[in-house]
Short mmCIF file of C-alpha atoms in Angstrom, two decimals:
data_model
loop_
_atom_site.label_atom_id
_atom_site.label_comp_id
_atom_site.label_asym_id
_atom_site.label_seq_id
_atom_site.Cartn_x
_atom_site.Cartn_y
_atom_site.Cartn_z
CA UNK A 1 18.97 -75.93 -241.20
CA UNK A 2 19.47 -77.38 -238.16
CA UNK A 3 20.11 -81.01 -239.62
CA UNK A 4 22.22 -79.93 -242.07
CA UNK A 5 24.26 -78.38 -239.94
CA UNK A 6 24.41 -81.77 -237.52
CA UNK A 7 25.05 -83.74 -240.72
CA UNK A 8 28.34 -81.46 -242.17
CA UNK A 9 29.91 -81.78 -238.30
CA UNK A 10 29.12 -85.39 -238.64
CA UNK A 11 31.26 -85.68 -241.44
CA UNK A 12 33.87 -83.52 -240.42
CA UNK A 13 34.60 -85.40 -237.38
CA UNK A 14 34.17 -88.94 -239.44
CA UNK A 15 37.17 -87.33 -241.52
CA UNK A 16 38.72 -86.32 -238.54
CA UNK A 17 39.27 -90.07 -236.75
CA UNK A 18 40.40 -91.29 -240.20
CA UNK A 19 42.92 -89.01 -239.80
CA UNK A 20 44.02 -89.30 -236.62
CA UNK A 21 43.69 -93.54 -237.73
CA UNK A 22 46.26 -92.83 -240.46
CA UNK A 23 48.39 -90.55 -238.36
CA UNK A 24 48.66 -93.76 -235.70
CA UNK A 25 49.96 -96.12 -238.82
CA UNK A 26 53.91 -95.92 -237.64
CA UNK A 27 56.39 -96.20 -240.04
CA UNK A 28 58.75 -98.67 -239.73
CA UNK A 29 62.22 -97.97 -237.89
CA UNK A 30 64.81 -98.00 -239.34
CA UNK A 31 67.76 -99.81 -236.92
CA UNK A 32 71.40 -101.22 -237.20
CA UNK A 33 71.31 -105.18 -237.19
CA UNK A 34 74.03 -107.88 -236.56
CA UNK A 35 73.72 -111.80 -237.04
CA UNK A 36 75.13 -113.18 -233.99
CA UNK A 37 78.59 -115.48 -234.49
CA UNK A 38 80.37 -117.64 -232.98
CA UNK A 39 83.14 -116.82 -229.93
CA UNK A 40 86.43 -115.16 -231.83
CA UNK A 41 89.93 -116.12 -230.25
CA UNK A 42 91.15 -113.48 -227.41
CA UNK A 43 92.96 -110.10 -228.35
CA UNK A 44 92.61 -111.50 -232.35
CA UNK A 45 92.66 -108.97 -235.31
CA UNK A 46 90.16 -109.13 -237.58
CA UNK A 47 91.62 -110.04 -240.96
CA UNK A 48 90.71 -108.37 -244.12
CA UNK A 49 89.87 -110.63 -247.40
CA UNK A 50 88.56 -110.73 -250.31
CA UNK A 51 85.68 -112.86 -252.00
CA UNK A 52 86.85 -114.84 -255.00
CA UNK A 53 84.97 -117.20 -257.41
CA UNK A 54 85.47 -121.03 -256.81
CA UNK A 55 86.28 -121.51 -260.58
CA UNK A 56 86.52 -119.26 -263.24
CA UNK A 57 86.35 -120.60 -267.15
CA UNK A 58 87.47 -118.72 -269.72
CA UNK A 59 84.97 -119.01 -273.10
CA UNK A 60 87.08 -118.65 -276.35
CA UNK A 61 86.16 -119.71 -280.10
CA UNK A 62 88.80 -122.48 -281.43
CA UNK A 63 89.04 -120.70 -284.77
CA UNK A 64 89.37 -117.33 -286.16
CA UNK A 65 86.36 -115.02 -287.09
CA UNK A 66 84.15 -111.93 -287.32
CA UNK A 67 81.62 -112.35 -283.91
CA UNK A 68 77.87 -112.22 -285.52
CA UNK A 69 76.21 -112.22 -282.38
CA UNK A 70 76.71 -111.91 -278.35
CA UNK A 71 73.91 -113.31 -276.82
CA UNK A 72 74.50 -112.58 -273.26
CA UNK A 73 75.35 -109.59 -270.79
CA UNK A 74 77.74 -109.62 -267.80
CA UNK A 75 76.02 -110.85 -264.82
CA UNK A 76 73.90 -113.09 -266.94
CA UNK A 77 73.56 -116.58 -265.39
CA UNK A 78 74.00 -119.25 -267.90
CA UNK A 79 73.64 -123.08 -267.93
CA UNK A 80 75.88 -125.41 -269.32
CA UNK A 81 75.13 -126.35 -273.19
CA UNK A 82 73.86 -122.85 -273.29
CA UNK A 83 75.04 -120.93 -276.77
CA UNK A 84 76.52 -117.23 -275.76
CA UNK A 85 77.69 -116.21 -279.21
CA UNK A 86 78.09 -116.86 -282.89
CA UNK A 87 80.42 -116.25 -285.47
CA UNK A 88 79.74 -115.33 -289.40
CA UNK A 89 79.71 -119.09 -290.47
CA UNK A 90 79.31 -118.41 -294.74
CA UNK A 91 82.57 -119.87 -294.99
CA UNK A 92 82.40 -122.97 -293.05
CA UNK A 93 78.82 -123.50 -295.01
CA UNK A 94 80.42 -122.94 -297.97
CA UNK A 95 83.66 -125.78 -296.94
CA UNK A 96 80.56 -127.95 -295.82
CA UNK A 97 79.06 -127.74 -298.88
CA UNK A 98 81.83 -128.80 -300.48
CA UNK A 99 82.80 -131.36 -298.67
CA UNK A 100 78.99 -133.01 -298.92
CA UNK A 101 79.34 -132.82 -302.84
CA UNK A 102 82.84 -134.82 -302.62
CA UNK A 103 81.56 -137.34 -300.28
CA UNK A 104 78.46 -137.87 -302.64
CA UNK A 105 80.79 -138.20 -305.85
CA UNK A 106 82.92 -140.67 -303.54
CA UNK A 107 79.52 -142.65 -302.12
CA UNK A 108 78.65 -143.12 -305.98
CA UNK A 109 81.83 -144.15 -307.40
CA UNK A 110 82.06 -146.61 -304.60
CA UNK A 111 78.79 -148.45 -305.79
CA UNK A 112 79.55 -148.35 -309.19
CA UNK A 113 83.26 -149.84 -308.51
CA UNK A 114 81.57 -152.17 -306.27
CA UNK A 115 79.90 -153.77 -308.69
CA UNK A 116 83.01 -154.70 -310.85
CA UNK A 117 84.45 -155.71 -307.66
CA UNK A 118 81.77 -158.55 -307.16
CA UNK A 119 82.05 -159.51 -310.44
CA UNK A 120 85.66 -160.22 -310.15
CA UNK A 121 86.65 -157.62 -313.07
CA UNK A 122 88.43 -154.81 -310.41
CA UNK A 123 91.44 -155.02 -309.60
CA UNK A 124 92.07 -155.11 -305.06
CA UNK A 125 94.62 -152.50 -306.25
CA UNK A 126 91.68 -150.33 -307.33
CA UNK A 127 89.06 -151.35 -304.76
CA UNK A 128 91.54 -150.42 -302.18
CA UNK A 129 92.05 -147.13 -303.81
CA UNK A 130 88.43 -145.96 -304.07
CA UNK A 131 87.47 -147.36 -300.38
CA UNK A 132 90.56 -144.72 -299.32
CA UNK A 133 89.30 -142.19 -301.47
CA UNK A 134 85.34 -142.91 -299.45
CA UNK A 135 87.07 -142.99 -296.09
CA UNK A 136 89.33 -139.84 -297.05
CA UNK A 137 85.73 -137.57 -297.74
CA UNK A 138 84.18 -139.13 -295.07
CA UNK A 139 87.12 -137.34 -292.70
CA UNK A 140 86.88 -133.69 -294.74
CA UNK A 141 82.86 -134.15 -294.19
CA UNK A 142 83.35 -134.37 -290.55
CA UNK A 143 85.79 -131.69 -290.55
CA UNK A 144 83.65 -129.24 -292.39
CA UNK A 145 80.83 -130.04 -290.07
CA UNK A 146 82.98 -129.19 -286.95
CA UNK A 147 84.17 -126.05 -288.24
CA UNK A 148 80.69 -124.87 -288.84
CA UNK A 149 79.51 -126.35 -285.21
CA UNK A 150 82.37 -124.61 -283.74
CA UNK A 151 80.66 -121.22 -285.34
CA UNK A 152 78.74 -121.64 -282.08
CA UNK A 153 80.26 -120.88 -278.94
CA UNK A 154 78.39 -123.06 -275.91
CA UNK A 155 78.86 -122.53 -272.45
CA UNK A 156 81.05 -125.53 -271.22
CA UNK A 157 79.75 -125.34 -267.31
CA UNK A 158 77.20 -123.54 -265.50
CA UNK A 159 77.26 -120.02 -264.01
CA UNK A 160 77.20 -116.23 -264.33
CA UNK A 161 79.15 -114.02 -266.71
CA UNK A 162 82.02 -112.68 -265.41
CA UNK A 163 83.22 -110.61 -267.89
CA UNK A 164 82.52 -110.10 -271.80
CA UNK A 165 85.48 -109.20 -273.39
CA UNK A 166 84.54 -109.36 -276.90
CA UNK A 167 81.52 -107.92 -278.73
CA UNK A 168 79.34 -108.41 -281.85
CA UNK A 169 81.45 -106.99 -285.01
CA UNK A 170 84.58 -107.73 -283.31
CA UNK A 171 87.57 -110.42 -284.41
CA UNK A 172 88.09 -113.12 -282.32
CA UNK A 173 91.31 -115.16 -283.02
CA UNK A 174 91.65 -118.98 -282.05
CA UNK A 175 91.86 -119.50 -277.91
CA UNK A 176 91.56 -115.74 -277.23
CA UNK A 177 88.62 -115.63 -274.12
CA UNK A 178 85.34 -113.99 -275.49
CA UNK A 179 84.03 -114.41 -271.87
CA UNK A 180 84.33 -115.81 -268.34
CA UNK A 181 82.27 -117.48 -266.66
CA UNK A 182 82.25 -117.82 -262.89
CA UNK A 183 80.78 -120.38 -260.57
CA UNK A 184 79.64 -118.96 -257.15
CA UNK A 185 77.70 -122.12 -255.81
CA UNK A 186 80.53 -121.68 -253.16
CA UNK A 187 82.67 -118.83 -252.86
CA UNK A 188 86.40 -118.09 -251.31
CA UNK A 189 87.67 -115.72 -248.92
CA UNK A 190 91.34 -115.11 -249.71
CA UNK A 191 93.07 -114.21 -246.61
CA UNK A 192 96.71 -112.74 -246.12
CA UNK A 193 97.89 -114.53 -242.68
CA UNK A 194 101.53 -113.02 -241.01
CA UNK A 195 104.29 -115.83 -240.98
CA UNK A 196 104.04 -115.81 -237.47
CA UNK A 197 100.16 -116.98 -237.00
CA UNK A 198 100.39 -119.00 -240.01
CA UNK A 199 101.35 -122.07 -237.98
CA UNK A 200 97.96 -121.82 -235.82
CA UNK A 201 95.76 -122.01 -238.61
CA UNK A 202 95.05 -125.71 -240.16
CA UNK A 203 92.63 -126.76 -242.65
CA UNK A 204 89.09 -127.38 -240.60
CA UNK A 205 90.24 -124.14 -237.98
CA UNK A 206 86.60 -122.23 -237.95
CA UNK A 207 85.88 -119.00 -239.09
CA UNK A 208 83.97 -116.09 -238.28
CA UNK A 209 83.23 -113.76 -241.58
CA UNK A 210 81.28 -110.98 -242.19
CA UNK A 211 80.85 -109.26 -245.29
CA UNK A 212 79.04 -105.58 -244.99
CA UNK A 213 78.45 -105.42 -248.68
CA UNK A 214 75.28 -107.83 -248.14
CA UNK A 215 74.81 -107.39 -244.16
CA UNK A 216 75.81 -110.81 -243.66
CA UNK A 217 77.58 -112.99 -241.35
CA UNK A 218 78.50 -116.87 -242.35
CA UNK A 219 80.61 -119.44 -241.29
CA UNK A 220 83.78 -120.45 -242.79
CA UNK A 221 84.48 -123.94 -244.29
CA UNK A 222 87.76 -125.61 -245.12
CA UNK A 223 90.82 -124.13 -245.57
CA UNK A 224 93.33 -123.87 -248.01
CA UNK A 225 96.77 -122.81 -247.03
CA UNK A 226 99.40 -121.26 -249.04
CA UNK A 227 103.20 -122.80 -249.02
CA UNK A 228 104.67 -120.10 -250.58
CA UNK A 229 105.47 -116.52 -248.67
CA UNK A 230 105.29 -113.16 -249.96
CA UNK A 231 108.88 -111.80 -250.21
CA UNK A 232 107.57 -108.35 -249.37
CA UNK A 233 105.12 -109.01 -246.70
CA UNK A 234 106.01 -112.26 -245.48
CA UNK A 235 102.41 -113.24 -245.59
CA UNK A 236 100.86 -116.46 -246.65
CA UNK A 237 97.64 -116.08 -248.22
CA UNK A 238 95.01 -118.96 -247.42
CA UNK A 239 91.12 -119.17 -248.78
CA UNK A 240 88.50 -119.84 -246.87
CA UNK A 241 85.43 -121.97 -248.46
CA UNK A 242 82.18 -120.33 -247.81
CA UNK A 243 78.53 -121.40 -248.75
CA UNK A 244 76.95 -119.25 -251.56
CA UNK A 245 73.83 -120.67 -252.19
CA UNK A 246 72.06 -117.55 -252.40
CA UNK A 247 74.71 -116.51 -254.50
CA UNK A 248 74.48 -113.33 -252.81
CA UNK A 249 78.13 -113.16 -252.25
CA UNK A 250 80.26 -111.91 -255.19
CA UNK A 251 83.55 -111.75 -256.32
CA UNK A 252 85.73 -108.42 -255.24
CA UNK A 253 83.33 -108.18 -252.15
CA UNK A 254 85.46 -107.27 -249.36
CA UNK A 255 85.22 -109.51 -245.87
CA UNK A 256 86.13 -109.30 -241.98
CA UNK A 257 87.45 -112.84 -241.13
CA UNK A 258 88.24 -113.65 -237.24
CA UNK A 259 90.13 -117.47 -236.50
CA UNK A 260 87.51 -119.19 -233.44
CA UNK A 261 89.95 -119.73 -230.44
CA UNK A 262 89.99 -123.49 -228.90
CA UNK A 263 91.20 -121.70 -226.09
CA UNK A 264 89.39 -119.10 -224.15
CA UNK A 265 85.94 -119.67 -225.88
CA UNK A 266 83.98 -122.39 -226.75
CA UNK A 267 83.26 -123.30 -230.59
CA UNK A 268 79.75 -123.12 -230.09
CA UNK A 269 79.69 -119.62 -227.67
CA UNK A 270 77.52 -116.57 -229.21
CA UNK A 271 79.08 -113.53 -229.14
CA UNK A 272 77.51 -109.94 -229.70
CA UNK A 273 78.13 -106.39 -228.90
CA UNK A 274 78.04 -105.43 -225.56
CA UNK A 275 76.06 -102.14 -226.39
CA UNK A 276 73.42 -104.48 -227.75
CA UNK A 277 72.18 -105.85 -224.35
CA UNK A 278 70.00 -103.76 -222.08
CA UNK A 279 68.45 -104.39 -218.24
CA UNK A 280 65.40 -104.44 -217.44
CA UNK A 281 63.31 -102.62 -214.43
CA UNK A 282 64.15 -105.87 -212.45
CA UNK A 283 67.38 -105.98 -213.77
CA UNK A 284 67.48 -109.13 -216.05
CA UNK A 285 68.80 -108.25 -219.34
CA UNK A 286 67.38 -108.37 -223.12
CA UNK A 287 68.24 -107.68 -226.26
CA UNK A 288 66.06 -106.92 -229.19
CA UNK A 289 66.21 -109.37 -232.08
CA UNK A 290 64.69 -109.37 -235.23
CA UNK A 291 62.25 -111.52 -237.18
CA UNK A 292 62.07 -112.71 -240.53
CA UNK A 293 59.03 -111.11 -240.97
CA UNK A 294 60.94 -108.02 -239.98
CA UNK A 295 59.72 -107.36 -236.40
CA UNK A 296 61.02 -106.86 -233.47
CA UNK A 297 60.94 -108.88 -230.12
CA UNK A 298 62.03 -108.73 -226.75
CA UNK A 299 64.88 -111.61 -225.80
CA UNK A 300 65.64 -112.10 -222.19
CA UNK A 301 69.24 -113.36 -221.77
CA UNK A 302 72.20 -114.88 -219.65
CA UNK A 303 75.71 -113.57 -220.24
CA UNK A 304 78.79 -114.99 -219.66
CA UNK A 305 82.31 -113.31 -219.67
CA UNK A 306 83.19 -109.94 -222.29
CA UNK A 307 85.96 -110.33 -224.67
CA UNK A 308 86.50 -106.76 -225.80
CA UNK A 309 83.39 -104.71 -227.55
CA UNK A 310 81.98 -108.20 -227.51
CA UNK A 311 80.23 -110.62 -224.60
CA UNK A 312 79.64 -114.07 -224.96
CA UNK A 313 75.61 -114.95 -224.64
CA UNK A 314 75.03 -118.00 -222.15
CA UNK A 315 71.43 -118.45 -222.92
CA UNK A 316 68.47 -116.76 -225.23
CA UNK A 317 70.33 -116.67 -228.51
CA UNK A 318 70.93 -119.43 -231.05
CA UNK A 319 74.18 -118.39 -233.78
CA UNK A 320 72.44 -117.04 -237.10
CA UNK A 321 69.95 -115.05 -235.07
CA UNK A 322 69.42 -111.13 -236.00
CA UNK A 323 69.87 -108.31 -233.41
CA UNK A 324 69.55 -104.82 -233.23
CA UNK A 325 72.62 -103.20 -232.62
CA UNK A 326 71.43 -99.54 -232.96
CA UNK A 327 68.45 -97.26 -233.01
CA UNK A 328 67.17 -99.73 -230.54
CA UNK A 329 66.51 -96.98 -228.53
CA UNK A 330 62.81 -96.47 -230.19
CA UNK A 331 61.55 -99.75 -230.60
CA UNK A 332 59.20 -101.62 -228.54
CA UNK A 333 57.49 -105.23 -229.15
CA UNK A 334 56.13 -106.08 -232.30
CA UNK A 335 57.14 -102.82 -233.62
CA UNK A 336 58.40 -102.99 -237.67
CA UNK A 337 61.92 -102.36 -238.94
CA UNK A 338 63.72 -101.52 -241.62
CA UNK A 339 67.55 -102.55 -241.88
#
């Protein structure tokens, strides 16, 4: 009796620490990150844009027809030489067909005229005729065959599907856009800029955007300016060309853009909230940053002067680098996140 009894509390207390082991299994916090970016000009206003496509194509058919089929979905991405739809092509099979039988009948009168013509017993009058008559099906042939290729409607460049704006059982009439297709390899940020700061800007001024949509912060490339003013606003609208390689960024996202000052801070400075750096027992300052791998370390480092919510980091952070911003409060080293 007395062993079985031993034996149950053994397994109740084996149950026990594999509790208490699962209990200690922490989930992950969950904390409010920011990539750090580059030094923003003094006292500037962050800009609001919008994301745009680099190119947008529009699809159509060249003649008129009932769509058979719609072969792919908005969003889709497609490669160029890709087919996206077809139209009911009886018709142009039935023009082809027609046209092969005529440039048969021509084919064989030309060899049969041919010989006369060798023998000298044609007239060049006649020769000339029937060689016309060849090079005259030859040209509906060709026709026929093009009307019946352009049954198919290929993708001309690479990309995703914007929109569809035709479907299967529709008419489409000649030039009228069955779809779109966008290319995001590279994205733009189109920017409405006051008359007055418009001189200030120029074409390789660096940028600072963020985009909350995809928690993401990147770095501006070249600049487009518009000539032309709003009459209403008396804004000039310039785009901004961003890397999309991810193509994570999409078009009708909206952006923060700030202008990098030559001025006060340097093009290379790392700015960050000032909330986000802490001090230590011995009174150096940290920060916590975040891993790929999604944990969280301890960063000693050096800052320079505040502009703002912001302060420019000396030393300890490299541009592109994640931080915690908030819920900080919890973490400690090595300890997973969630953002």
């Amino acid at each position: 009796m007395k062993k079985e009894l031993l034996m149950l509390l053994s397994v109740m207390l084996l149950g026990s620490c594999g509790q208490k082991q699962e209990q200690n299994v922490k989930a992950p916090t969950r904390v409010k990150t920011q990539v750090v970016s580059p030094g923003m000009v003094d006292n500037a206003q962050t800009y609001m844009g919008i994301v745009e496509e680099r190119e947008a194509t529009a699809v159509s058919f060249t003649g008129m027809g009932v769509v058979k089929r719609m072969l792919v979905n908005e969003g889709q991405t497609v490669s160029k030489g890709q087919l996206i739809a077809e139209m009911d092509d009886t018709q142009a099979r039935n023009l082809l067909s027609g046209a092969e039988a005529q440039m048969a009948q021509a084919n064989d009168a030309l060899e049969r005229y041919k010989m006369l013509h060798d023998n000298g017993s044609l007239p060049e009058v006649q020769w000339v005729e029937i060689q016309s008559k060849v090079a005259q099906a030859q040209s509906q042939l060709e026709v026929a065959r093009k009307n019946l290729a352009d049954c198919r409607l290929i993708a001309p460049v690479s990309g995703i599907i914007g929109k569809k704006l035709i479907g299967a059982g529709e008419t489409a009439l000649p030039s009228q856009a069955v779809v779109s297709i966008l290319d995001i390899s590279t994205v733009k940020v189109k920017v409405a800029v006051p008359e007055a700061e418009i001189g200030g800007i120029n074409a390789s001024t660096p940028t600072s955007i963020m985009v909350e949509a995809v928690n993401g912060s990147y770095q501006g490339g070249r600049i487009e300016k518009g000539v032309q003013a709003d009459a209403l606003t008396h804004t000039y609208d310039i785009r901004i060309n961003v890397a999309n390689s991810n193509r994570k960024l999409l078009p009708g996202m909206v952006a923060n853009v700030r202008f990098v000052s030559d001025g006060s801070q340097a093009i290379g400075s790392k700015m960050i909230p000032v909330t986000a750096v802490q001090k230590k027992s011995d009174g150096s300052l940290f920060v916590w940053t975040v891993g790929k791998d999604s944990t969280a370390h301890r960063m000693t480092v050096t800052i320079g002067q505040t502009q703002g919510n912001y302060v420019n980091v000396i030393d300890g952070l490299t541009i592109g680098d994640r931080i915690a911003t908030e819920g900080y409060q919890k973490l400690s080293e090595n300890s997973k996140v969630v953002f």
